[in-house]
CSV table of C-alpha atoms and ligand atoms in Angstrom, one decimal:
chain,number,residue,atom,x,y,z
A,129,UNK,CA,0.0,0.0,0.0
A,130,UNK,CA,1.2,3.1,-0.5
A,131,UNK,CA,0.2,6.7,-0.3
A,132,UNK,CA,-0.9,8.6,-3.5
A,133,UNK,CA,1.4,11.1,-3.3
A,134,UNK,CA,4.5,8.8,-3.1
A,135,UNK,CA,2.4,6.7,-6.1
A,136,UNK,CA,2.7,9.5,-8.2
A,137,UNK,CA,6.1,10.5,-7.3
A,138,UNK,CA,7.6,7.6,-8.0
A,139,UNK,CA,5.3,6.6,-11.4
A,140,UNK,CA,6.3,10.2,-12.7
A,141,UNK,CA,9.9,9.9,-12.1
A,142,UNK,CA,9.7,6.5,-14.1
A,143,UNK,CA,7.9,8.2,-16.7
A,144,UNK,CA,10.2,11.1,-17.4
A,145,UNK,CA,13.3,9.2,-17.3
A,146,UNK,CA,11.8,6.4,-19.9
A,147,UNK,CA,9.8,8.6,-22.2
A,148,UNK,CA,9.5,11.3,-24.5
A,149,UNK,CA,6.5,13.1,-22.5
A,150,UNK,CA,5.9,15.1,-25.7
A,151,UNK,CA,4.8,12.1,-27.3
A,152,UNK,CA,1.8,12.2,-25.0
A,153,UNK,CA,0.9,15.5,-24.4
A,154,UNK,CA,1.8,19.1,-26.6
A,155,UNK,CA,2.3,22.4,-24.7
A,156,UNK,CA,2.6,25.3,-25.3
A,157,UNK,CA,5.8,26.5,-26.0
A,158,UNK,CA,5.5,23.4,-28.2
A,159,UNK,CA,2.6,25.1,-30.2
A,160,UNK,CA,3.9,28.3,-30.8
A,161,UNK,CA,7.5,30.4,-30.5
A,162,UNK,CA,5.6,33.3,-29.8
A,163,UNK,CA,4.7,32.0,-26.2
A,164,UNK,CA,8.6,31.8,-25.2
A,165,UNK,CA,9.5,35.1,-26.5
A,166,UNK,CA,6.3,36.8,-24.8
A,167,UNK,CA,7.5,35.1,-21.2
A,168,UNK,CA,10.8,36.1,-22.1
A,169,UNK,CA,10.2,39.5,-22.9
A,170,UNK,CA,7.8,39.7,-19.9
A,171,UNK,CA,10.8,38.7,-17.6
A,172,UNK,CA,12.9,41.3,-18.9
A,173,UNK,CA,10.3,43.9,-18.7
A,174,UNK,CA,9.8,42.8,-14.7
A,175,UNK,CA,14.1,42.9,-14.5
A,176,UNK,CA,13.8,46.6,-15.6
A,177,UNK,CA,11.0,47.2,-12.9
A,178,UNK,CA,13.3,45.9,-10.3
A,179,UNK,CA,15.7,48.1,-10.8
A,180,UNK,CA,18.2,45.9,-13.5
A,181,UNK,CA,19.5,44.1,-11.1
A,182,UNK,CA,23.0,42.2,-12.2
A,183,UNK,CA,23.8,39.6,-11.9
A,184,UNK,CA,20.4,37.6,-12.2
A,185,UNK,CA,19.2,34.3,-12.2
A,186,UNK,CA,16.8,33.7,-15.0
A,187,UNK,CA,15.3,30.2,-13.4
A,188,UNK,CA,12.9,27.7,-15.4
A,189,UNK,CA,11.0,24.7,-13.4
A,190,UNK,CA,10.6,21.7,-15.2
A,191,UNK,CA,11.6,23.1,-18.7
A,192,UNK,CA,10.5,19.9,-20.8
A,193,UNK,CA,12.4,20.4,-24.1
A,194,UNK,CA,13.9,23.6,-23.5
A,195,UNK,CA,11.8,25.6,-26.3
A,196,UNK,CA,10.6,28.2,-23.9
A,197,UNK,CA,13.7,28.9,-22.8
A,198,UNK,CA,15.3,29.1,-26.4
A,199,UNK,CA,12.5,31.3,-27.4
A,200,UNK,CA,13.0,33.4,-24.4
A,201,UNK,CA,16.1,33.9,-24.8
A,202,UNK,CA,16.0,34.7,-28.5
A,203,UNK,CA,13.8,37.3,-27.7
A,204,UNK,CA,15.6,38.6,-25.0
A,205,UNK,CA,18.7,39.2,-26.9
A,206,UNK,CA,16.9,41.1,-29.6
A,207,UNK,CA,15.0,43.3,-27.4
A,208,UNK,CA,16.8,44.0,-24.2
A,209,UNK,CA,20.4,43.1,-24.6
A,210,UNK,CA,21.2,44.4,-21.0
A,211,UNK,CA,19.1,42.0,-19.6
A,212,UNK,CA,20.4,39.4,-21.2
A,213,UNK,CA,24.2,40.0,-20.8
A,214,UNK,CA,22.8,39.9,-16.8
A,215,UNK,CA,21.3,36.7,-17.1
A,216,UNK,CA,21.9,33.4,-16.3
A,217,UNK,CA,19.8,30.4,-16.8
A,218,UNK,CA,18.9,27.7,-14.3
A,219,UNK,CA,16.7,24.8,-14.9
A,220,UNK,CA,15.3,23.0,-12.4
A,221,UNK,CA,14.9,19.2,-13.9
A,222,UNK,CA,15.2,15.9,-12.5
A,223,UNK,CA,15.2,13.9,-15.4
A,224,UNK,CA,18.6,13.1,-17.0
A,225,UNK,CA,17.0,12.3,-20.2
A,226,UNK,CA,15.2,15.7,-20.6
A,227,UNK,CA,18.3,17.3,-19.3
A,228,UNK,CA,20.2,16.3,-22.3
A,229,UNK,CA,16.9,17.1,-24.6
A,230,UNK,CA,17.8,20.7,-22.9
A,231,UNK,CA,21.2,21.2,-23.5
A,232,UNK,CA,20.9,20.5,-26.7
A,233,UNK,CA,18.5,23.8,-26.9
A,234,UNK,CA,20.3,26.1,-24.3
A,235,UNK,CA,23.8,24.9,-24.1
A,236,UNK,CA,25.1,27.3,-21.3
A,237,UNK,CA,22.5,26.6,-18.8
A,238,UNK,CA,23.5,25.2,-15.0
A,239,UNK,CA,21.3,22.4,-13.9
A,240,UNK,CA,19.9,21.7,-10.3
A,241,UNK,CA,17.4,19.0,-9.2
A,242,UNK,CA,15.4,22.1,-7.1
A,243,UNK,CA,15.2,25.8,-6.1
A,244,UNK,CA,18.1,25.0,-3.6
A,245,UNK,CA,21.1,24.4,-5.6
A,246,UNK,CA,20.3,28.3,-7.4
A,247,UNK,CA,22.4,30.7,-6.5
A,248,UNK,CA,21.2,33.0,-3.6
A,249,UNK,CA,20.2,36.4,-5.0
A,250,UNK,CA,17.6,38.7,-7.3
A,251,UNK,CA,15.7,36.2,-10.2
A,252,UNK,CA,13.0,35.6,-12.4
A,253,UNK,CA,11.4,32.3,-12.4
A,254,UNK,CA,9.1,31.2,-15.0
A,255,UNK,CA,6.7,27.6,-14.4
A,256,UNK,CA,5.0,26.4,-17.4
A,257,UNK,CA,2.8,23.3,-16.6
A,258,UNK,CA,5.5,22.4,-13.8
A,259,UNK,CA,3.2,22.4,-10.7
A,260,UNK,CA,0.5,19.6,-12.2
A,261,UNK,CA,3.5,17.5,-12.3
A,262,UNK,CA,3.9,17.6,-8.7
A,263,UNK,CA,2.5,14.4,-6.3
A,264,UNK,CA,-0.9,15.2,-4.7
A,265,UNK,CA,-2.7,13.6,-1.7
A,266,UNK,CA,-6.3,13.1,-1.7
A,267,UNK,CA,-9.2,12.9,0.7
A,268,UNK,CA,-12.1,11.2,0.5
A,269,UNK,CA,-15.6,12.1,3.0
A,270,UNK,CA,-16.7,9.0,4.7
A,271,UNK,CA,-19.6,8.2,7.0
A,272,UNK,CA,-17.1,8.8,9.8
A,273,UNK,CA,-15.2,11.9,8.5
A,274,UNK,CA,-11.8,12.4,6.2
A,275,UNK,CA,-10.3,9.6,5.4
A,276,UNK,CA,-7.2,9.0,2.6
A,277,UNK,CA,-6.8,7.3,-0.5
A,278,UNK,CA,-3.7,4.7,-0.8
A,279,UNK,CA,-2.9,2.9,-4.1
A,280,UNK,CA,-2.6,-1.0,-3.6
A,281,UNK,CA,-2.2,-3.0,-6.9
A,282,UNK,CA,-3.4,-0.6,-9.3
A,283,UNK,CA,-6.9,0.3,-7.1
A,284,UNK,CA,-7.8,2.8,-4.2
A,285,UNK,CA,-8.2,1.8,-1.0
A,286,UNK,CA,-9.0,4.5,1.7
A,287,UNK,CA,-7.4,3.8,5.0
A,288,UNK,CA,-9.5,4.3,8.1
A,289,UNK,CA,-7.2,6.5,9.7
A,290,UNK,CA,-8.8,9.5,10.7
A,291,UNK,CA,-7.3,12.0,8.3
A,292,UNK,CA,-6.8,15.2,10.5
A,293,UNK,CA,-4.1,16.3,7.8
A,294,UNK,CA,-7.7,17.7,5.8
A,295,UNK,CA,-8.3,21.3,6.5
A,296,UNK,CA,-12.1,22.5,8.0
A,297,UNK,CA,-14.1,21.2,5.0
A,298,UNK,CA,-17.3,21.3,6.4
A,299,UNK,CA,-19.2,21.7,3.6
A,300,UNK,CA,-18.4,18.4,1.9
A,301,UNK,CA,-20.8,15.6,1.1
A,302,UNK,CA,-20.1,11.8,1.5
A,303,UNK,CA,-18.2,10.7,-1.5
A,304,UNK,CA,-16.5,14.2,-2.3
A,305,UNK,CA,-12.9,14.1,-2.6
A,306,UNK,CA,-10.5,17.0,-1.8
A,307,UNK,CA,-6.8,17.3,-3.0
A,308,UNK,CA,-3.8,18.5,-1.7
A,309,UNK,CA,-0.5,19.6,-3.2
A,310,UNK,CA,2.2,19.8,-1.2
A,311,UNK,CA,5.1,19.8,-3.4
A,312,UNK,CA,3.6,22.1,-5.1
A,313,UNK,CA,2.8,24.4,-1.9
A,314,UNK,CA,6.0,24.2,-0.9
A,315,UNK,CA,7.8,25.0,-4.3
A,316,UNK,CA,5.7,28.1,-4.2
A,317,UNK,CA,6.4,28.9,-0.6
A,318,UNK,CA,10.3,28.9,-0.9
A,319,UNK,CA,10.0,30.6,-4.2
A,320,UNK,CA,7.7,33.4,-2.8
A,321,UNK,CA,10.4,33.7,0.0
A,322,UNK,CA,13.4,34.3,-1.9
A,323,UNK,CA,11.9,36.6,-4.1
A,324,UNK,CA,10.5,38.8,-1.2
A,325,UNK,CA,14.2,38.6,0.2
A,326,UNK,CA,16.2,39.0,-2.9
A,327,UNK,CA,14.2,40.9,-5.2
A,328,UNK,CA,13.0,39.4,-8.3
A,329,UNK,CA,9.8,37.5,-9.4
A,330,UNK,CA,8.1,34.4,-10.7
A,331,UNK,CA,5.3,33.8,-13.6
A,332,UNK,CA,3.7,30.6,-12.9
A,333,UNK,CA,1.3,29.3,-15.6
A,334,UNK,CA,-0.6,26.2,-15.7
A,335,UNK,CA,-4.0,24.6,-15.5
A,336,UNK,CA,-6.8,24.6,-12.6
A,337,UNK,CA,-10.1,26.8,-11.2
A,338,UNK,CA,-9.2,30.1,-9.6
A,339,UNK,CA,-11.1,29.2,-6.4
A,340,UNK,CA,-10.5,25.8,-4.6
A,341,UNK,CA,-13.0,23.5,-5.4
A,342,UNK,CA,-14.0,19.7,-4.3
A,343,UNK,CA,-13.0,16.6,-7.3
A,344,UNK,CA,-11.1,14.2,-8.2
A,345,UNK,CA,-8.6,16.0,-11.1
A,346,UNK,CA,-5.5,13.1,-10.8
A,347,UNK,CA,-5.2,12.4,-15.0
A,348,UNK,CA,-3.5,10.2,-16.6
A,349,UNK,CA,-1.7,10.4,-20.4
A,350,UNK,CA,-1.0,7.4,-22.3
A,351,UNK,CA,0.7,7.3,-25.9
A,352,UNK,CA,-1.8,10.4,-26.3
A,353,UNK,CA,-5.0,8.9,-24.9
A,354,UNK,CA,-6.2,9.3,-21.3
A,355,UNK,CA,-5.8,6.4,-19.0
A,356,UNK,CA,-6.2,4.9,-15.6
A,357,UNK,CA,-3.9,6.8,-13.5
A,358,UNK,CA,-3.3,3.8,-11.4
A,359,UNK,CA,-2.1,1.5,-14.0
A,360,UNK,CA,1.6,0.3,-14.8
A,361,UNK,CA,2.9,3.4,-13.2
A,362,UNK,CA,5.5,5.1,-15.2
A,363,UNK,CA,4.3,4.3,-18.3
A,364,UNK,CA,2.2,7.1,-18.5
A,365,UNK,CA,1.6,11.3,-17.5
A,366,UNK,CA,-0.1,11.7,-14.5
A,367,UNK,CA,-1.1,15.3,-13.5
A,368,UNK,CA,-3.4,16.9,-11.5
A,369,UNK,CA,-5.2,20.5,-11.4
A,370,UNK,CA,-2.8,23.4,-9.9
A,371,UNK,CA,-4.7,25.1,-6.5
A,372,UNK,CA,-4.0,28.3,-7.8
A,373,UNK,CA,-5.9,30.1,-4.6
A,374,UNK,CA,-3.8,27.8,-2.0
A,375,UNK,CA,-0.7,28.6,-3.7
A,376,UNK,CA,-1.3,32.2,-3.9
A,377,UNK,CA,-2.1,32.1,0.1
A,378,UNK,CA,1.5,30.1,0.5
A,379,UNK,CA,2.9,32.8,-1.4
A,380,UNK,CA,1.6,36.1,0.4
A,381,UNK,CA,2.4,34.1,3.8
A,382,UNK,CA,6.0,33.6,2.7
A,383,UNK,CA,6.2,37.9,2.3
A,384,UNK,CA,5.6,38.2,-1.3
A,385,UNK,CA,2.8,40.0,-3.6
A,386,UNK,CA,0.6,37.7,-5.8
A,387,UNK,CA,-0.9,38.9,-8.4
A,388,UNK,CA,-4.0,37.1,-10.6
A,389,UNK,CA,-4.8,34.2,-11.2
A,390,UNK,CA,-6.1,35.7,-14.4
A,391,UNK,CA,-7.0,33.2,-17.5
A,392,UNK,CA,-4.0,32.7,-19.8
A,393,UNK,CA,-5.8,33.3,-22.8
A,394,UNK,CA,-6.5,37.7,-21.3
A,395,UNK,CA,-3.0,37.4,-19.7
A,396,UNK,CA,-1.5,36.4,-23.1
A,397,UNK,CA,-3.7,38.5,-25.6
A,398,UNK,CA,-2.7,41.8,-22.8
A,399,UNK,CA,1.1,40.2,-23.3
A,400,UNK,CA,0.4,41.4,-27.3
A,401,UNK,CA,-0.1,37.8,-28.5
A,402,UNK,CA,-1.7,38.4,-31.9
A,403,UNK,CA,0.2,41.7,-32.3
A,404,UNK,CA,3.1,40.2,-32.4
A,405,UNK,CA,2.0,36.7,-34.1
A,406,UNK,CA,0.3,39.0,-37.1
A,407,UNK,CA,3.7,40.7,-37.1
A,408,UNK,CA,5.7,37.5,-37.5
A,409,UNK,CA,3.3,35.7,-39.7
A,410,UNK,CA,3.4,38.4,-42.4
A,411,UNK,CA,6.9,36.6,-42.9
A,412,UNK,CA,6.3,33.2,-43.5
A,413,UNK,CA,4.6,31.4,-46.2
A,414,UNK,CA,0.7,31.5,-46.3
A,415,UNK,CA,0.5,27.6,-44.9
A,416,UNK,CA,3.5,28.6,-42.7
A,417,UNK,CA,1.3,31.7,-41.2
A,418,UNK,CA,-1.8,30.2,-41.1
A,419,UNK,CA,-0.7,27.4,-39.1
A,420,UNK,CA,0.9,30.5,-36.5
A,421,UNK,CA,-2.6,32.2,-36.0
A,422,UNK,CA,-4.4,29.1,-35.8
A,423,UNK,CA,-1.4,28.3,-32.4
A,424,UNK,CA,-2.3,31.3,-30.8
A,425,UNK,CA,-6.1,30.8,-31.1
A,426,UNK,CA,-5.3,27.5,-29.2
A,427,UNK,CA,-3.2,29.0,-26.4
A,428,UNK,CA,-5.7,32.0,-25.8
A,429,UNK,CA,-9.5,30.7,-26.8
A,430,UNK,CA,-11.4,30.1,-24.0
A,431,UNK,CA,-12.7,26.4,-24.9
A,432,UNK,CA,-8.9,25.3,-26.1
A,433,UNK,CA,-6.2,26.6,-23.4
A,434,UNK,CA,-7.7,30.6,-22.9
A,435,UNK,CA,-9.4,29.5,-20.0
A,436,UNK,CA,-8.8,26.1,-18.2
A,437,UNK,CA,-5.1,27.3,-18.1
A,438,UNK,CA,-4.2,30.3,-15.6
A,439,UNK,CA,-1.4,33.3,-15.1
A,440,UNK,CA,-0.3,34.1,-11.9
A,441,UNK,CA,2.5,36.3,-10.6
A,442,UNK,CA,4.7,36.6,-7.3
A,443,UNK,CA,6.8,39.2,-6.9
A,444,UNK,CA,8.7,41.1,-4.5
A,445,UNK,CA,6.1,43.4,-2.5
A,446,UNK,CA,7.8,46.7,-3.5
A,447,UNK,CA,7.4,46.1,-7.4
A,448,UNK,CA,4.4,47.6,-9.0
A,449,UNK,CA,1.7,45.2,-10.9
A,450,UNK,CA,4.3,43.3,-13.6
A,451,UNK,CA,2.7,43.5,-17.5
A,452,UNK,CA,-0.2,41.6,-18.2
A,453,UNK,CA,-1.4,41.8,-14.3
A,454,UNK,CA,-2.4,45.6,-13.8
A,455,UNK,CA,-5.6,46.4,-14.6
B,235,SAH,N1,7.6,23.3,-19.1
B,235,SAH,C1,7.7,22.4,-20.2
B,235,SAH,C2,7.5,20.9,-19.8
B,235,SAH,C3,6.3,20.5,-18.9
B,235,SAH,S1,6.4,18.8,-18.5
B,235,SAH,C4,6.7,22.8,-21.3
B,235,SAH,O1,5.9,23.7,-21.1
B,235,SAH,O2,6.8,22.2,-22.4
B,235,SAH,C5,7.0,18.8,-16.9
B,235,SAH,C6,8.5,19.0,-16.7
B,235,SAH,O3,8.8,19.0,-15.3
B,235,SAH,C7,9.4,18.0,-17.3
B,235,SAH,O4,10.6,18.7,-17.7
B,235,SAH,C8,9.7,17.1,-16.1
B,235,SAH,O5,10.9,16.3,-16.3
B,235,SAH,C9,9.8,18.1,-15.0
B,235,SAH,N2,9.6,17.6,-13.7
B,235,SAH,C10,8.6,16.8,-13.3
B,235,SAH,N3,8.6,16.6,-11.9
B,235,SAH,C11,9.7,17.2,-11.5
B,235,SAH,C12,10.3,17.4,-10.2
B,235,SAH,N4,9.8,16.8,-9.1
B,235,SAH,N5,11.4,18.1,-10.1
B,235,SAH,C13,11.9,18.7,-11.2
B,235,SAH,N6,11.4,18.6,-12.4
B,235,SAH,C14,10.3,17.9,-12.6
C-alpha cells in the first residue's frame, strides 16, 4: 500500500526518465514560439522594474524540451540586450533524459534537481505546466469523517485513519474528494520567500479553477490517450489541477505580492499575443502563417487553453503590478 502522493512521485519519475513526455501530451511553447518570447520579454520587462539588477538568475522549473527557454532567450537578446548579458539560466529538472533534450537547446544553462542548488540572490522564475506534475494527496468524505486514498495493486483503497491532515471542510458531502499539493505548496512557498528577500519575481502558468473546489482531477496520459492513473505506473503522465488560490495564500504568507490568477488566454492576448504573431506571420509562407494564427487561437480561446489554463505572478512586495497583471 502506499500513499498517492509517493504513487505519483515515483510513477512520474519512471515516466520522465523512460519517455519522451511530448509524445503524449503538446504544450505550449510546443505550439507556438511566440509564447517563449512573450514570457521572455515579460521577464525582462519585470528585470527593468526591479531596478536591473546584475547579476540575475533567469530560473525555469521543469523546462521539458527547452523551447521556452530558447524562445526566451531569442527574444531577450533582440530586445533587451542588457538583460540578457545579466542573465543566467537555471533549470530546475530531474530527469537526465530531458536534461540532455535541454542542453541541446540552451547549451550554457546550470542544472539543479530544485530551487536549492540556485544561487542566492535577485531572479525571475518562470513555471510552465510544472506544478501539475507535482505528487498530490487526496481525501475522500466517509460516514465517519476524512479519510485517505492509498494505491494498492493498481486500485484505491482508503485507510480508516482519521485524516486530520484535511483542513475544515465542512461543507463536503459523503463521496466528495478534496486534493492537496504539497510539493507544489512548498515550491511556491520557498520561491515566494526568496523573491520577497532578494528581489525578483516568478510567472507561474498552468492549468486549474481560480477558487479551490472539491473533485477528483489526478489524469492520466498514455501514448496520447487518457488512462487509468493507477495502472503500470510510469508508463504514462499523470497530472493533477494546480490550487492556484492555496498557492497564492502560501505565497503572500512567505512575504511576497501575488498577483492574478487571471485566464492565460486575457493574460497572453494583454502580453500582445496576436500583435506580435500578425507581425511574425506576415513573414512566412501563407501555410507557414496560417498554421501560426491558428497556435495562438489554441493557447488563448477560452474552450482550447484561454481558460482552463491560468497566469499568476509573485513578486517582490515593492514592485508595482508586472505587465499583463495591472488592470
Ligand atoms: N515546461 C515544459 C514541460 C512540462 S512537462 C513545457 O511547457 O513544455 C514537466 C516538466 O517538469 C518536465 O521537464 C519534467 O521532467 C519536469 N519535472 C517533473 N517533476 C519534476 C520534479 N519533481 N522536479 C523537477 N522537475 C520535474
Amino acid at each position: 500500500m502506499e500513499r498517492l502522493d509517493a504513487f505519483m512521485a515515483r510513477a512520474n519519475a519512471a515516466y520522465y526518465a523512460t519517455h519522451d513526455p511530448f509524445a503524449d501530451f503538446t504544450t505550449a511553447p510546443e505550439i507556438s514560439q511566440v509564447f517563449g518570447e512573450l514570457l521572455g520579454l515579460w521577464a525582462a520587462v519585470t528585470w527593468q522594474a526591479a531596478g536591473s539588477p546584475a547579476p540575475v538568475a533567469l530560473v525555469e522549473a521543469g523546462p521539458g524540451r527547452g523551447t521556452l527557454m530558447a524562445d526566451a532567450l531569442r527574444a531577450i537578446r533582440r530586445t533587451v540586450p542588457a538583460f540578457g548579458a545579466a542573465l543566467r539560466v537555471h533549470f530546475i529538472e530531474t530527469s537526465a533524459a530531458l536534461r540532455e533534450r535541454q542542453r541541446a537547446m540552451v547549451a550554457d544553462a546550470a542544472w539543479h534537481d530544485g530551487l536549492d542548488g540556485v544561487p542566492e540572490g535577485p531572479l525571475l522564475l518562470i513555471a510552465n505546466e510544472f506544478l501539475d506534475a507535482l505528487p498530490i494527496r487526496q481525501f475522500v468524505r466517509t460516514g465517519q469523517g476524512w479519510a485517505e486514498r492509498y494505491v494498492r495493486e493498481g486500485a484505491f483503497v482508503v485507510t480508516d485513519h482519521e485524516a486530520s491532515a484535511v483542513g475544515a471542510p465542512g461543507a463536503a458531502g459523503e463521496g466528495d474528494i478534496v486534493e492537496r499539493g504539497e510539493a507544489a505548496l512548498a515550491f511556491v512557498a520557498t520561491v515566494a520567500r526568496r523573491v520577497a528577500e532578494a528581489g525578483g519575481a516568478a510567472l507561474i502558468l498552468d492549468y486549474g479553477p481560480a477558487e479551490s473546489a472539491p473533485g477528483d482531477s489526478l489524469q492520466a496520459l498514455r501514448d496520447g490517450q487518457f488512462a487509468d492513473p493507477l495502472a503500470e505506473p510510469g508508463s504514462a503522465d499523470l497530472t493533477a489541477h494546480v490550487d492556484f488560490a492555496s498557492l497564492a495564500g502560501a505565497a503572500a504568507r512567505a512575504g511576497a505580492a501575488v498577483h492574478g490568477p487571471i485566464p492565460q488566454g486575457m493574460f497572453l492576448a494583454r502580453l500582445g499575443l496576436f500583435q506580435r504573431t500578425d507581425r511574425l506571420a506576415r513573414t512566412q509562407k501563407p501555410a507557414r502563417a496560417a498554421a501560426l494564427i491558428d497556435a495562438a487561437r489554441r493557447l488563448a480561446e477560452p474552450a482550447a487553453m484561454g481558460r482552463l489554463f491560468k497566469a499568476m505572478a509573485i513578486t517582490h512586495p515593492a514592485l508595482p503590478a508586472p505587465e499583463g497583471f495591472a488592470a
